[in-house]
């Protein structure tokens, strides 16, 4: 289920930008929100490493990686979003495709980020996306996820209101689930979860083990 405000936010850019600005205040603003993935992995990557921004949209979360000098590929299902990304971030390599079945070579990225996008997927599709992340990473490569987490008492009501107005029931489902545990079950290692913004956001890093992955 989706509220009527959600498609309006995607149709009218100013609504989307306002919602993003307000929701990012608790982490220090929009730029800070979009740089959370980079901040977590920058020290672990070599210069010009290959990075995949999965569900990149129009490229806002890819921008900090490009500015830091990484070779960034953005994948998204929306040709309109990718066209906007081409205008805003011409250095971003763009690929149209499903995150559940990305048209990309396995073991071709040093890092993958998903910035506030994983909650868009139902449980089964979410598991498939994470499996694909494991395959697309090179051994020893890193995944960083920034997404919703059940808020603490001070932000619980605002989070519930936000989800009711702008999110789908897939977001509510993810709030009920143990994402680090799911990553461990899928085969990721070195999993670390950091809670931000009054626990309303989680930043999770995990790595593909250097040993071979059993299908």
XYZ file of N, CA and C in Angstrom:
645
model
N 0.835 -1.199 0.000
C 0.000 0.000 0.000
C 0.870 1.250 0.000
N 0.399 2.304 -0.687
C 1.143 3.548 -0.803
C 0.192 4.714 -0.597
N 0.587 5.711 0.189
C -0.256 6.879 0.360
C -0.217 7.729 -0.899
N -1.209 8.612 -1.054
C -1.255 9.461 -2.238
C -0.115 10.468 -2.266
N 0.494 10.754 -1.100
C 1.590 11.717 -1.050
C 2.868 11.168 -1.684
N 3.039 9.853 -1.646
C 4.281 9.277 -2.165
C 4.461 9.527 -3.664
N 3.496 9.183 -4.523
C 3.687 9.491 -5.937
C 3.791 10.982 -6.223
N 3.108 11.802 -5.413
C 3.241 13.245 -5.598
C 4.660 13.709 -5.318
N 5.292 13.113 -4.292
C 6.657 13.494 -3.944
C 7.630 13.161 -5.064
N 7.371 12.070 -5.790
C 8.241 11.710 -6.910
C 7.917 12.535 -8.152
N 6.654 12.936 -8.285
C 6.263 13.700 -9.468
C 6.723 15.148 -9.386
N 6.596 15.717 -8.179
C 6.973 17.112 -7.984
C 8.248 17.169 -7.139
N 9.314 17.567 -7.770
C 10.632 17.497 -7.144
C 10.712 18.295 -5.848
N 10.028 19.425 -5.779
C 10.140 20.265 -4.590
C 9.583 19.556 -3.356
N 8.554 18.727 -3.543
C 8.023 17.973 -2.408
C 9.066 16.963 -1.925
N 9.670 16.242 -2.883
C 10.704 15.260 -2.532
C 11.868 15.935 -1.805
N 12.307 17.079 -2.326
C 13.443 17.777 -1.719
C 13.103 18.257 -0.306
N 11.882 18.736 -0.110
C 11.478 19.195 1.223
C 11.426 18.041 2.215
N 10.853 16.911 1.782
C 10.779 15.743 2.648
C 12.186 15.270 3.017
N 13.080 15.224 2.031
C 14.458 14.801 2.291
C 15.144 15.742 3.263
N 14.950 17.048 3.069
C 15.592 18.033 3.940
C 15.130 17.887 5.379
N 13.827 17.731 5.570
C 13.289 17.611 6.930
C 13.750 16.310 7.584
N 13.674 15.204 6.843
C 14.029 13.906 7.420
C 15.519 13.781 7.694
N 16.342 14.612 7.063
C 17.791 14.516 7.249
C 18.310 15.409 8.368
N 17.449 16.233 8.958
C 17.907 17.174 9.981
C 18.566 16.471 11.155
N 18.043 15.306 11.516
C 18.549 14.610 12.704
C 19.952 14.048 12.513
N 20.447 13.983 11.260
C 21.822 13.513 11.040
C 22.739 14.640 10.586
N 22.212 15.881 10.567
C 23.054 17.014 10.214
C 22.806 17.594 8.845
N 21.712 17.207 8.191
C 21.379 17.803 6.907
C 21.524 16.844 5.749
N 21.094 17.309 4.574
C 21.045 16.471 3.386
C 22.428 15.987 2.972
N 23.403 16.894 2.938
C 24.753 16.502 2.513
C 25.327 15.444 3.433
N 25.095 15.590 4.720
C 25.581 14.607 5.687
C 24.909 13.257 5.466
N 23.598 13.260 5.227
C 22.869 12.018 4.979
C 23.438 11.295 3.765
N 23.678 12.029 2.691
C 24.147 11.412 1.456
C 25.591 10.956 1.521
N 26.327 11.448 2.498
C 27.731 11.055 2.633
C 27.955 9.966 3.666
N 26.898 9.459 4.291
C 27.063 8.472 5.354
C 27.730 7.191 4.857
N 27.391 6.746 3.655
C 28.016 5.542 3.112
C 29.489 5.748 2.845
N 29.825 6.856 2.209
C 31.226 7.169 1.923
C 32.038 7.284 3.202
N 31.501 7.978 4.193
C 32.247 8.178 5.443
C 32.625 6.850 6.091
N 31.755 5.856 5.957
C 32.011 4.563 6.589
C 33.091 3.770 5.875
N 33.168 3.879 4.541
C 34.063 3.002 3.772
C 35.298 3.677 3.211
N 35.315 4.992 3.172
C 36.451 5.683 2.554
C 37.800 5.191 3.065
N 37.993 5.045 4.380
C 39.310 4.606 4.865
C 39.668 3.170 4.471
N 38.688 2.376 4.047
C 38.928 0.967 3.757
C 39.182 0.700 2.278
N 39.061 1.716 1.439
C 39.161 1.530 0.003
C 40.398 2.204 -0.565
N 40.911 1.630 -1.646
C 42.043 2.237 -2.338
C 41.551 3.361 -3.233
N 42.409 4.322 -3.588
C 41.987 5.392 -4.500
C 41.464 4.827 -5.821
N 40.440 5.457 -6.347
C 39.824 5.090 -7.627
C 39.227 3.680 -7.618
N 38.843 3.201 -6.450
C 38.190 1.894 -6.361
C 36.858 1.925 -7.115
N 36.402 0.743 -7.534
C 35.140 0.615 -8.264
C 33.988 0.489 -7.275
N 33.033 1.413 -7.374
C 31.926 1.491 -6.429
C 30.611 1.408 -7.199
N 29.676 0.648 -6.676
C 28.329 0.556 -7.237
C 27.351 1.232 -6.298
N 26.612 2.199 -6.827
C 25.512 2.815 -6.086
C 24.226 2.152 -6.577
N 23.706 1.252 -5.764
C 22.558 0.440 -6.159
C 21.280 1.207 -5.853
N 20.387 1.279 -6.844
C 19.185 2.117 -6.767
C 19.609 3.583 -6.592
N 20.377 4.050 -7.554
C 21.042 5.346 -7.431
C 20.113 6.533 -7.630
N 18.926 6.313 -8.214
C 18.050 7.446 -8.479
C 18.732 8.447 -9.383
N 18.632 9.724 -9.036
C 19.256 10.764 -9.854
C 20.680 11.086 -9.441
N 21.264 10.234 -8.584
C 22.699 10.319 -8.327
C 23.144 11.131 -7.141
N 22.208 11.572 -6.289
C 22.611 12.425 -5.169
C 23.562 11.727 -4.209
N 23.281 10.445 -3.891
C 24.142 9.723 -2.954
C 25.439 9.264 -3.606
N 25.479 9.238 -4.941
C 26.722 8.894 -5.640
C 27.681 10.072 -5.690
N 27.135 11.285 -5.591
C 27.952 12.486 -5.760
C 29.154 12.561 -4.817
N 29.001 12.257 -3.514
C 30.173 12.327 -2.638
C 31.274 11.348 -3.036
N 30.893 10.173 -3.536
C 31.883 9.186 -3.981
C 32.640 9.694 -5.210
N 31.920 10.296 -6.130
C 32.565 10.864 -7.320
C 33.533 11.973 -6.926
N 33.103 12.821 -6.021
C 33.947 13.925 -5.573
C 35.211 13.413 -4.889
N 35.096 12.243 -4.219
C 36.253 11.653 -3.528
C 37.190 10.921 -4.479
N 36.829 10.827 -5.760
C 37.721 10.238 -6.752
C 37.493 8.789 -7.081
N 36.385 8.205 -6.617
C 36.111 6.803 -6.911
C 35.446 6.663 -8.283
N 35.576 5.465 -8.853
C 34.938 5.141 -10.124
C 33.552 4.574 -9.795
N 32.517 5.340 -10.068
C 31.190 5.006 -9.564
C 30.250 4.630 -10.704
N 29.581 3.497 -10.516
C 28.506 3.056 -11.396
C 27.203 3.174 -10.634
N 26.197 3.730 -11.272
C 24.880 3.838 -10.658
C 23.882 2.978 -11.403
N 23.172 2.120 -10.689
C 22.147 1.279 -11.295
C 20.786 1.695 -10.783
N 19.832 1.820 -11.718
C 18.468 2.146 -11.334
C 17.525 1.626 -12.410
N 16.289 1.361 -12.033
C 15.296 0.852 -12.972
C 14.623 1.983 -13.749
N 14.736 3.216 -13.257
C 14.030 4.343 -13.857
C 14.882 5.073 -14.893
N 14.494 5.055 -16.162
C 15.251 5.812 -17.164
C 15.182 7.312 -16.930
N 14.078 7.801 -16.360
C 13.979 9.232 -16.080
C 14.974 9.654 -15.004
N 15.100 8.829 -13.957
C 16.062 9.130 -12.897
C 17.485 9.094 -13.437
N 17.776 8.121 -14.293
C 19.125 8.021 -14.865
C 19.413 9.185 -15.800
N 18.401 9.662 -16.521
C 18.594 10.820 -17.389
C 18.926 12.060 -16.554
N 18.251 12.203 -15.426
C 18.553 13.318 -14.533
C 19.946 13.170 -13.931
N 20.321 11.938 -13.602
C 21.671 11.692 -13.081
C 22.730 12.068 -14.114
N 22.453 11.799 -15.391
C 23.406 12.146 -16.449
C 23.620 13.650 -16.523
N 22.557 14.414 -16.292
C 22.680 15.868 -16.319
C 23.449 16.387 -15.113
N 23.159 15.824 -13.961
C 23.741 16.349 -12.720
C 25.146 15.821 -12.449
N 25.393 14.568 -12.862
C 26.667 13.928 -12.531
C 27.183 13.186 -13.760
N 27.723 13.905 -14.729
C 28.138 13.268 -15.992
C 29.227 12.215 -15.828
N 29.979 12.242 -14.730
C 31.031 11.240 -14.513
C 30.484 9.916 -13.988
N 29.219 9.878 -13.632
C 28.612 8.654 -13.121
C 28.297 7.717 -14.286
N 28.838 6.514 -14.245
C 28.488 5.499 -15.240
C 27.112 4.959 -14.882
N 26.192 4.984 -15.825
C 24.795 4.668 -15.538
C 24.379 3.361 -16.205
N 23.657 2.534 -15.440
C 23.167 1.247 -15.935
C 21.698 1.131 -15.567
N 20.852 0.839 -16.545
C 19.434 0.634 -16.273
C 19.174 -0.849 -16.018
N 18.524 -1.149 -14.917
C 18.247 -2.548 -14.612
C 17.675 -2.714 -13.224
N 17.225 -3.934 -12.955
C 16.669 -4.282 -11.657
C 17.775 -4.609 -10.660
N 17.609 -4.154 -9.438
C 18.578 -4.500 -8.398
C 18.545 -5.988 -8.089
N 17.384 -6.631 -8.296
C 17.275 -8.064 -8.047
C 17.956 -8.887 -9.126
N 18.113 -8.324 -10.323
C 18.773 -9.010 -11.437
C 19.655 -8.012 -12.185
N 20.697 -7.525 -11.552
C 21.505 -6.469 -12.171
C 22.285 -6.986 -13.375
N 22.277 -6.255 -14.489
C 23.026 -6.669 -15.674
C 24.506 -6.283 -15.552
N 25.158 -6.848 -14.545
C 26.543 -6.507 -14.224
C 27.324 -7.792 -13.959
N 28.626 -7.724 -14.193
C 29.473 -8.901 -13.978
C 29.665 -9.152 -12.497
N 29.704 -10.423 -12.138
C 29.974 -10.783 -10.753
C 31.397 -10.397 -10.358
N 31.582 -10.142 -9.075
C 32.896 -9.824 -8.498
C 33.576 -8.682 -9.235
N 32.830 -7.613 -9.494
C 33.394 -6.499 -10.257
C 33.464 -5.188 -9.483
N 33.096 -5.207 -8.190
C 33.100 -3.961 -7.422
C 33.829 -4.129 -6.096
N 34.526 -3.066 -5.706
C 35.213 -3.038 -4.416
C 34.272 -2.617 -3.293
N 33.209 -1.911 -3.652
C 32.238 -1.468 -2.653
C 30.884 -1.277 -3.322
N 29.846 -1.506 -2.541
C 28.473 -1.262 -2.972
C 27.773 -0.480 -1.873
N 27.036 0.546 -2.267
C 26.215 1.250 -1.292
C 24.757 1.246 -1.728
N 23.878 1.193 -0.727
C 22.452 1.446 -0.919
C 22.064 2.493 0.116
N 21.631 3.637 -0.370
C 21.322 4.756 0.510
C 19.810 4.964 0.581
N 19.225 4.568 1.694
C 17.800 4.731 1.970
C 16.962 4.207 0.794
N 17.294 3.001 0.340
C 16.598 2.399 -0.799
C 16.161 0.961 -0.528
N 16.845 0.268 0.352
C 16.542 -1.150 0.552
C 15.132 -1.371 1.087
N 14.623 -0.406 1.845
C 13.288 -0.572 2.424
C 12.172 -0.513 1.375
N 12.528 -0.181 0.143
C 11.530 -0.160 -0.934
C 11.134 -1.569 -1.381
N 11.909 -2.585 -0.995
C 11.696 -3.939 -1.503
C 10.939 -4.798 -0.492
N 9.983 -5.602 -0.959
C 9.380 -6.611 -0.076
C 10.438 -7.593 0.415
N 10.127 -8.361 1.439
C 11.122 -9.215 2.087
C 11.840 -10.147 1.104
N 11.092 -10.834 0.265
C 11.726 -11.795 -0.651
C 12.648 -11.088 -1.631
N 12.197 -9.974 -2.186
C 13.032 -9.228 -3.125
C 14.235 -8.608 -2.431
N 14.032 -8.175 -1.175
C 15.153 -7.610 -0.417
C 16.264 -8.641 -0.245
N 15.887 -9.874 0.078
C 16.883 -10.938 0.207
C 17.606 -11.172 -1.113
N 16.872 -11.108 -2.223
C 17.493 -11.296 -3.527
C 18.470 -10.176 -3.842
N 18.119 -8.944 -3.497
C 19.024 -7.808 -3.717
C 20.323 -8.009 -2.943
N 20.218 -8.428 -1.691
C 21.411 -8.615 -0.870
C 22.266 -9.775 -1.381
N 21.629 -10.821 -1.901
C 22.386 -11.915 -2.519
C 23.176 -11.409 -3.724
N 22.542 -10.552 -4.506
C 23.225 -9.992 -5.673
C 24.405 -9.118 -5.241
N 24.235 -8.387 -4.150
C 25.350 -7.573 -3.638
C 26.553 -8.458 -3.311
N 26.276 -9.583 -2.668
C 27.360 -10.500 -2.313
C 28.084 -10.992 -3.560
N 27.333 -11.299 -4.611
C 27.934 -11.787 -5.855
C 28.715 -10.689 -6.588
N 28.203 -9.471 -6.544
C 28.832 -8.388 -7.303
C 30.113 -7.871 -6.660
N 30.257 -8.091 -5.366
C 31.467 -7.650 -4.677
C 32.644 -8.563 -4.987
N 33.807 -7.972 -5.110
C 35.030 -8.764 -5.151
C 35.294 -9.338 -3.762
N 35.994 -10.468 -3.667
C 36.342 -10.983 -2.338
C 37.059 -9.904 -1.520
N 36.587 -9.691 -0.314
C 37.129 -8.628 0.524
C 36.475 -7.285 0.295
N 35.534 -7.201 -0.657
C 34.830 -5.952 -0.927
C 33.791 -5.649 0.139
N 33.356 -4.392 0.171
C 32.508 -3.920 1.258
C 31.129 -3.484 0.776
N 30.122 -3.771 1.587
C 28.761 -3.284 1.406
C 28.450 -2.297 2.523
N 27.806 -1.173 2.168
C 27.315 -0.247 3.189
C 25.844 0.047 2.896
N 25.031 -0.126 3.918
C 23.597 0.126 3.842
C 23.241 1.250 4.805
N 22.531 2.238 4.315
C 21.982 3.291 5.167
C 20.477 3.244 4.985
N 19.754 2.991 6.069
C 18.310 2.844 5.898
C 17.593 2.999 7.232
N 16.289 2.826 7.184
C 15.453 3.016 8.357
C 15.735 1.976 9.436
N 15.513 2.395 10.677
C 15.625 1.520 11.848
C 14.569 1.985 12.840
N 13.999 1.080 13.639
C 13.005 1.520 14.619
C 13.560 2.626 15.521
N 12.887 3.760 15.541
C 13.367 4.918 16.279
C 13.215 4.732 17.774
N 14.013 5.511 18.513
C 13.867 5.551 19.957
C 12.596 6.295 20.345
N 12.342 6.411 21.642
C 11.062 6.975 22.106
C 10.786 8.390 21.622
N 11.817 9.228 21.457
C 11.593 10.617 21.083
C 11.194 10.765 19.619
N 11.644 9.852 18.776
C 11.373 9.968 17.341
C 10.427 8.885 16.830
N 9.910 8.058 17.711
C 9.071 6.949 17.260
C 7.810 7.452 16.566
N 7.114 8.404 17.174
C 5.880 8.913 16.573
C 6.154 9.643 15.254
N 7.163 10.546 15.183
C 7.457 11.173 13.889
C 7.829 10.157 12.810
N 8.557 9.096 13.185
C 8.915 8.085 12.197
C 7.678 7.353 11.696
N 6.774 6.999 12.598
C 5.557 6.316 12.194
C 4.702 7.202 11.288
N 4.651 8.490 11.597
C 3.894 9.429 10.763
C 4.529 9.553 9.387
N 5.851 9.653 9.357
C 6.560 9.752 8.080
C 6.304 8.521 7.217
N 6.403 7.341 7.813
C 6.181 6.111 7.049
C 4.746 6.029 6.546
N 3.796 6.479 7.365
C 2.395 6.436 6.959
C 2.121 7.367 5.787
N 2.822 8.509 5.743
C 2.571 9.504 4.705
C 3.356 9.245 3.425
N 4.599 8.761 3.554
C 5.479 8.737 2.391
C 6.052 7.368 2.040
N 5.856 6.373 2.889
C 6.452 5.080 2.615
C 5.387 4.015 2.356
N 5.851 2.829 1.983
C 4.957 1.706 1.738
C 5.066 0.716 2.899
N 4.246 -0.343 2.835
C 4.309 -1.338 3.907
C 5.618 -2.115 3.890
N 6.390 -2.038 2.804
C 7.710 -2.682 2.799
C 8.647 -2.024 3.802
N 8.515 -0.704 3.971
C 9.328 -0.011 4.969
C 8.961 -0.466 6.369
N 7.675 -0.602 6.636
C 7.238 -1.073 7.949
C 7.720 -2.493 8.205
N 7.756 -3.318 7.160
C 8.244 -4.689 7.313
C 9.723 -4.707 7.677
N 10.508 -3.833 7.044
C 11.933 -3.827 7.346
C 12.206 -3.360 8.769
N 11.350 -2.472 9.279
C 11.509 -2.032 10.660
C 11.332 -3.175 11.651
N 10.667 -4.240 11.223
C 10.441 -5.399 12.096
C 11.556 -6.428 12.016
N 12.458 -6.291 11.048
C 13.415 -7.356 10.743
C 14.820 -7.053 11.260
N 15.595 -8.102 11.399
C 16.981 -8.031 11.858
C 17.891 -8.042 10.629
N 18.227 -6.864 10.138
C 19.009 -6.780 8.907
C 20.434 -7.311 9.069
N 21.147 -7.007 10.157
C 22.465 -7.620 10.332
C 22.413 -9.142 10.364
N 21.399 -9.688 11.009
C 21.257 -11.141 11.042
C 21.004 -11.717 9.668
N 20.239 -11.013 8.857
C 19.973 -11.473 7.504
C 21.260 -11.478 6.679
N 22.071 -10.447 6.826
C 23.342 -10.392 6.102
C 24.253 -11.548 6.506
N 24.285 -11.861 7.793
C 25.114 -12.968 8.261
C 24.641 -14.288 7.663
N 23.332 -14.486 7.622
C 22.762 -15.708 7.057
C 23.116 -15.856 5.581
N 23.157 -14.751 4.862
C 23.459 -14.776 3.430
C 24.929 -15.035 3.134
N 25.794 -14.847 4.130
C 27.211 -15.129 3.912
C 28.145 -13.960 4.078
N 27.639 -12.783 4.447
C 28.507 -11.638 4.712
C 29.236 -11.836 6.049
N 30.359 -11.149 6.189
C 31.113 -11.210 7.440
C 31.503 -9.800 7.864
N 32.148 -9.694 9.034
C 32.581 -8.397 9.580
C 31.446 -7.387 9.578
N 30.291 -7.814 10.060
C 29.097 -6.973 10.024
C 29.105 -6.019 11.220
N 28.895 -4.742 10.913
C 28.866 -3.732 11.973
C 27.656 -2.835 11.751
N 26.892 -2.627 12.795
C 25.697 -1.795 12.725
C 25.866 -0.582 13.632
N 25.633 0.602 13.071
C 25.682 1.847 13.831
C 24.314 2.513 13.749
N 23.766 2.882 14.894
C 22.466 3.536 14.935
C 22.647 5.044 15.020
N 21.879 5.763 14.206
C 22.004 7.213 14.087
C 20.627 7.855 14.233
N 20.630 9.178 14.413
C 19.390 9.965 14.401
C 18.365 9.428 15.385
N 18.768 9.281 16.636
C 17.835 8.775 17.632
C 17.362 7.370 17.338
N 18.269 6.571 16.768
C 18.005 5.182 16.362
C 17.092 5.062 15.146
N 16.696 6.167 14.529
C 15.773 6.111 13.398
C 16.451 5.668 12.108
N 17.774 5.752 12.074
C 18.545 5.298 10.919
C 19.586 4.289 11.371
N 19.905 3.359 10.492
C 21.002 2.438 10.746
C 21.981 2.485 9.574
N 23.257 2.424 9.917
C 24.313 2.304 8.910
C 25.037 0.992 9.184
N 24.961 0.107 8.208
C 25.526 -1.225 8.364
C 26.630 -1.418 7.337
N 27.776 -1.881 7.781
C 28.854 -2.268 6.877
C 29.074 -3.772 7.010
N 29.412 -4.391 5.903
C 29.672 -5.832 5.872
C 30.585 -6.115 4.696
N 31.281 -7.236 4.749
C 32.232 -7.561 3.697
C 31.933 -8.926 3.092
N 32.328 -9.082 1.845
C 32.299 -10.405 1.228
C 33.555 -11.145 1.668
N 33.426 -12.328 2.239
C 34.618 -13.060 2.695
C 35.562 -13.345 1.524
N 36.828 -13.470 1.841
C 37.822 -13.762 0.802
C 37.742 -15.215 0.346
N 37.178 -16.102 1.167
C 36.990 -17.495 0.746
C 35.873 -17.566 -0.277
N 35.869 -18.639 -1.044
C 34.860 -18.804 -2.094
C 33.466 -18.893 -1.491
N 32.483 -18.321 -2.201
C 31.107 -18.369 -1.769
C 30.432 -19.624 -2.301
N 29.787 -20.355 -1.411
C 29.063 -21.560 -1.850
C 27.680 -21.163 -2.341
N 27.304 -21.542 -3.576
C 25.999 -21.157 -4.113
C 24.871 -21.653 -3.222
